[in-house]
């Protein structure tokens, strides 16, 4: 289950993975775009609630257990 | 009545005879039988031939671990190969046949392979068929003909399969004593409970034992528990297997409403359940292992507790003179059940000395013919059926007569579902098994699969788990009713480690299904395959339909013995779902054929069909390829349609185009970020062609942007790219620029889109809509019901008309009538392709293939200098390096059609590009194509060959500018 900030807790099949949050913020930096920390543990990713509100959200996920800690709306990146 | 069916007892209904056929022979069993028990009851011991060596095989087990008794059942589309006879509930008119033999089960010519088995040790084909290399195709043909088990069904499955989602506080897997207790405790506490049992009867090990509970046979107790569960609101699913546990408590169940090969009585044959469970209580029990002696695979050698199950539950004797081979005191419980059922046991064989055997076990054995202690079995006698045992006592060999051997080699806990969630396992050296070390987040193992040995303890362990689940959810846990369980030898540990298998006997089978012997394991170890995963892949130990349920642990012990290591230090192979085979039809359920994905239709689909449209798919959409009004071929129709557009007027449906509305104070800013083409200067009432790049800098899509108001835009996207463009726009808005105040809305289905193109387009528009003010190129007019833009894809004077879907049919018919009056025609995708190719317009999937930059496609003029998504990536050096394949136009030098997709080959014979799209240019009068060619624009005027090896066609083509027709755009003015 992934708690969508807009829609509440919804099953994972309603969502689609986008990319790691760090890669999302580096979307226009070709050098950084392909770099991944790829941790075995907690990481932040952007997912889209494609079969729900359609919004992109930040999902805190554990790559080792697939546990989801929480979600939030993306913040304005620092300039 | 056959000599093998016992006179009384068993949970079968002797008044209900069930007729079936096996290999064409008419037979009968009783309601309550499995196919295996019915065959055994009818005296059929030989049921199949083994995979590699074609050795005769019989029923080994009474459950889902069965490696031998694999049969094909059913007929036609319902035929199902490799089905375990132990798992099929007997039904009327069942048709079963044995596998892997020729010409017949009794006489199998390929059994010669067994005599030649020295030629086929583990990994033989890696070694044997290496040279000469060119002979491999021949080897492969022969090997493939011999390989494989069972035949796939040749007809489509006629049955329907269902899918259901469910939620549960507690899912209990397995309804033996531990599972029944867990489910009851949880259900009585008021939790939502789903309890599943793969058998068609709950009870588990109780069904095979002479256990009495509360002073009555355990059957009665089991039935009481099952009804108490249902009364407490639990969902009890029998004949249902939990085949896999996945993240977040997701469990896959398959419920078999019809047996394999059976015509379903209801709407569906099987149901796939996807259960989200808060907790999973795993009470899957344990599986008995065979013993490893020479010819231990002879039909008639059976697991001891399977023999007890056939006697107790089905009233079937495995043989008339049974040899019982025990390893520990607990095994004598099975002997007790056999003797109580009236099975004639002529000898009990035990490797231990009499003093080491528990007195109650000795008392039971005294009821059998004789008790041979300090005796080990070193081989089985007989061929198609066991005829006796070779035994050794204190170094002296002898033989014992018998027609069945029931062997007890210790128990392996069924920990698969615990391991699916990567639950930790610990090796119990004293008992030689792996046990769940701790609970995972969701799975708690109880009872025999957690190493709990006795029936009474299993009940208590299960109850505790159910009660704990209740307390964890804030419910008060009910008290354990503590049933009085009277099971012989219940206090003795059935997991006691038997003598570890040793030796390198090539007739001593470990994995029956894959014909892996002790010799194969020794060979693998000798050749360096000493890791357990290597052992598995080199010998195929633990592969196949049974996935080594009876063999993996024996193989691990044998491997450990070759290395003087412990199984704990070597570890197990990875457990993966499914626990038992699941038919693909169940996994696909109703998502097949037309239900596989939705079909999207234009709002005027019926009008298109009525006008003779021949449809083609475009993503999920159906779009007209051409209109066959008078039975024209594709080429004839496209020629007629394209000519109409060039010379008079054409009308087309473009409703599948993506239409994305972008509105809000920052709409312009978002478009500026998302598109590489500048739109800041775009005025209200104007449209502009625009290019979108991907983050990697390559072209992603192209379309038009219409400015409808100060803060209101419409962006069109290619049919196949609409979802992706929407994804990109929302990503940029939500993640990259969340401070923008802008809405993005997919309005694709809110508008129908019709196109009028050709020199007489303005006349048709006026004839249809009345007075339309003259529109300059790129002009946009908006009324509440209609949006019109003067934009062109065909290279002619053209309009795109957007209207409400329910008004589209009338508009389409009026436009069609007006076009006909102007000598025009309807046109489809094929004609549109021809038109855009000679005009040099690129398309997604052909030229825009994710590897072409804006410069490659000749779109540099549409790329702004200001920052936009993908801009920095597009500045990487490779984007401007020499030698890139770039867009060119191709004309057929001598008139022949240009093969689409063909490589372009220069006169030196080197490939220099490829044809991306090809058609007939009605404007230029000849075959035209677009292609990508190395430094293409530098080679205008050159002649190269479009060489299609697959179509065996070589066509000389002249390279030129991409736009062959009206390059000045005079016709658009």
GROMACS .gro file of N, CA, C and O in nm, chain B residues 867-903:
model
  148
  946UNK      N    1   1.662   2.812  -2.236
  946UNK     CA    2   1.664   2.683  -2.168
  946UNK      C    3   1.532   2.608  -2.185
  946UNK      O    4   1.425   2.669  -2.187
  947UNK      N    5   1.541   2.478  -2.196
  947UNK     CA    6   1.423   2.391  -2.202
  947UNK      C    7   1.467   2.250  -2.164
  947UNK      O    8   1.586   2.220  -2.164
  948UNK      N    9   1.370   2.166  -2.134
  948UNK     CA   10   1.402   2.030  -2.091
  948UNK      C   11   1.475   1.956  -2.203
  948UNK      O   12   1.431   1.957  -2.317
  949UNK      N   13   1.584   1.894  -2.169
  949UNK     CA   14   1.662   1.818  -2.265
  949UNK      C   15   1.767   1.900  -2.338
  949UNK      O   16   1.847   1.845  -2.413
  950UNK      N   17   1.768   2.033  -2.315
  950UNK     CA   18   1.858   2.119  -2.390
  950UNK      C   19   2.005   2.087  -2.361
  950UNK      O   20   2.088   2.076  -2.451
  951UNK      N   21   2.034   2.072  -2.231
  951UNK     CA   22   2.176   2.049  -2.197
  951UNK      C   23   2.222   1.913  -2.246
  951UNK      O   24   2.336   1.898  -2.291
  952UNK      N   25   2.135   1.814  -2.238
  952UNK     CA   26   2.174   1.682  -2.286
  952UNK      C   27   2.201   1.686  -2.437
  952UNK      O   28   2.289   1.617  -2.488
  953UNK      N   29   2.124   1.771  -2.508
  953UNK     CA   30   2.140   1.779  -2.653
  953UNK      C   31   2.266   1.856  -2.693
  953UNK      O   32   2.298   1.865  -2.812
  954UNK      N   33   2.334   1.913  -2.594
  954UNK     CA   34   2.459   1.984  -2.626
  954UNK      C   35   2.581   1.895  -2.609
  954UNK      O   36   2.694   1.940  -2.623
  955UNK      N   37   2.558   1.767  -2.576
  955UNK     CA   38   2.673   1.677  -2.560
  955UNK      C   39   2.742   1.662  -2.695
  955UNK      O   40   2.678   1.669  -2.801
  956UNK      N   41   2.874   1.641  -2.694
  956UNK     CA   42   2.952   1.645  -2.818
  956UNK      C   43   2.901   1.548  -2.925
  956UNK      O   44   2.902   1.580  -3.044
  957UNK      N   45   2.853   1.430  -2.883
  957UNK     CA   46   2.812   1.331  -2.984
  957UNK      C   47   2.697   1.380  -3.069
  957UNK      O   48   2.676   1.333  -3.181
  958UNK      N   49   2.620   1.477  -3.016
  958UNK     CA   50   2.504   1.525  -3.091
  958UNK      C   51   2.544   1.604  -3.214
  958UNK      O   52   2.465   1.618  -3.308
  959UNK      N   53   2.665   1.659  -3.212
  959UNK     CA   54   2.707   1.738  -3.328
  959UNK      C   55   2.826   1.675  -3.399
  959UNK      O   56   2.883   1.735  -3.489
  960UNK      N   57   2.862   1.553  -3.358
  960UNK     CA   58   2.977   1.488  -3.420
  960UNK      C   59   2.947   1.455  -3.566
  960UNK      O   60   2.831   1.440  -3.605
  961UNK      N   61   3.051   1.440  -3.645
  961UNK     CA   62   3.032   1.398  -3.784
  961UNK      C   63   2.997   1.250  -3.786
  961UNK      O   64   3.029   1.176  -3.693
  962UNK      N   65   2.933   1.211  -3.895
  962UNK     CA   66   2.902   1.069  -3.911
  962UNK      C   67   2.768   1.028  -3.855
  962UNK      O   68   2.732   0.911  -3.859
  963UNK      N   69   2.691   1.126  -3.801
  963UNK     CA   70   2.557   1.089  -3.751
  963UNK      C   71   2.465   1.060  -3.869
  963UNK      O   72   2.478   1.119  -3.976
  964UNK      N   73   2.372   0.968  -3.845
  964UNK     CA   74   2.272   0.939  -3.947
  964UNK      C   75   2.167   1.049  -3.944
  964UNK      O   76   2.107   1.073  -3.839
  965UNK      N   77   2.146   1.112  -4.057
  965UNK     CA   78   2.055   1.226  -4.062
  965UNK      C   79   1.951   1.207  -4.171
  965UNK      O   80   1.970   1.131  -4.266
  966UNK      N   81   1.843   1.283  -4.157
  966UNK     CA   82   1.727   1.264  -4.245
  966UNK      C   83   1.758   1.303  -4.389
  966UNK      O   84   1.815   1.409  -4.413
  967UNK      N   85   1.718   1.216  -4.481
  967UNK     CA   86   1.725   1.248  -4.624
  967UNK      C   87   1.594   1.204  -4.690
  967UNK      O   88   1.522   1.121  -4.637
  968UNK      N   89   1.568   1.261  -4.807
  968UNK     CA   90   1.460   1.212  -4.891
  968UNK      C   91   1.520   1.118  -4.993
  968UNK      O   92   1.634   1.134  -5.036
  969UNK      N   93   1.443   1.016  -5.030
  969UNK     CA   94   1.492   0.918  -5.128
  969UNK      C   95   1.390   0.909  -5.240
  969UNK      O   96   1.270   0.905  -5.215
  970UNK      N   97   1.440   0.909  -5.364
  970UNK     CA   98   1.351   0.888  -5.480
  970UNK      C   99   1.402   0.766  -5.552
  970UNK      O  100   1.522   0.745  -5.568
  971UNK      N  101   1.309   0.688  -5.601
  971UNK     CA  102   1.347   0.568  -5.674
  971UNK      C  103   1.409   0.609  -5.806
  971UNK      O  104   1.348   0.682  -5.884
  972UNK      N  105   1.532   0.562  -5.833
  972UNK     CA  106   1.602   0.606  -5.953
  972UNK      C  107   1.536   0.553  -6.079
  972UNK      O  108   1.536   0.617  -6.183
  973UNK      N  109   1.479   0.430  -6.073
  973UNK     CA  110   1.419   0.370  -6.193
  973UNK      C  111   1.273   0.335  -6.172
  973UNK      O  112   1.219   0.251  -6.243
  974UNK      N  113   1.210   0.392  -6.072
  974UNK     CA  114   1.065   0.376  -6.058
  974UNK      C  115   1.017   0.266  -5.965
  974UNK      O  116   0.900   0.260  -5.933
  975UNK      N  117   1.106   0.176  -5.924
  975UNK     CA  118   1.059   0.065  -5.841
  975UNK      C  119   1.025   0.113  -5.700
  975UNK      O  120   1.080   0.212  -5.653
  976UNK      N  121   0.934   0.042  -5.635
  976UNK     CA  122   0.900   0.073  -5.495
  976UNK      C  123   1.024   0.055  -5.407
  976UNK      O  124   1.103  -0.035  -5.429
  977UNK      N  125   1.035   0.141  -5.306
  977UNK     CA  126   1.152   0.137  -5.218
  977UNK      C  127   1.118   0.053  -5.095
  977UNK      O  128   1.021   0.084  -5.026
  978UNK      N  129   1.193  -0.055  -5.069
  978UNK     CA  130   1.156  -0.142  -4.956
  978UNK      C  131   1.177  -0.073  -4.822
  978UNK      O  132   1.287  -0.030  -4.790
  979UNK      N  133   1.069  -0.063  -4.743
  979UNK     CA  134   1.076   0.003  -4.613
  979UNK      C  135   1.164  -0.078  -4.518
  979UNK      O  136   1.158  -0.200  -4.516
  980UNK      N  137   1.245  -0.010  -4.441
  980UNK     CA  138   1.331  -0.078  -4.344
  980UNK      C  139   1.460  -0.128  -4.402
  980UNK      O  140   1.546  -0.177  -4.328
  981UNK      N  141   1.477  -0.118  -4.534
  981UNK     CA  142   1.597  -0.175  -4.596
  981UNK      C  143   1.721  -0.093  -4.561
  981UNK      O  144   1.714   0.030  -4.550
  982UNK      N  145   1.835  -0.159  -4.543
  982UNK     CA  146   1.961  -0.085  -4.526
  982UNK      C  147   1.994  -0.010  -4.655
  982UNK      O  148   1.964  -0.057  -4.764
   0.00000   0.00000   0.00000
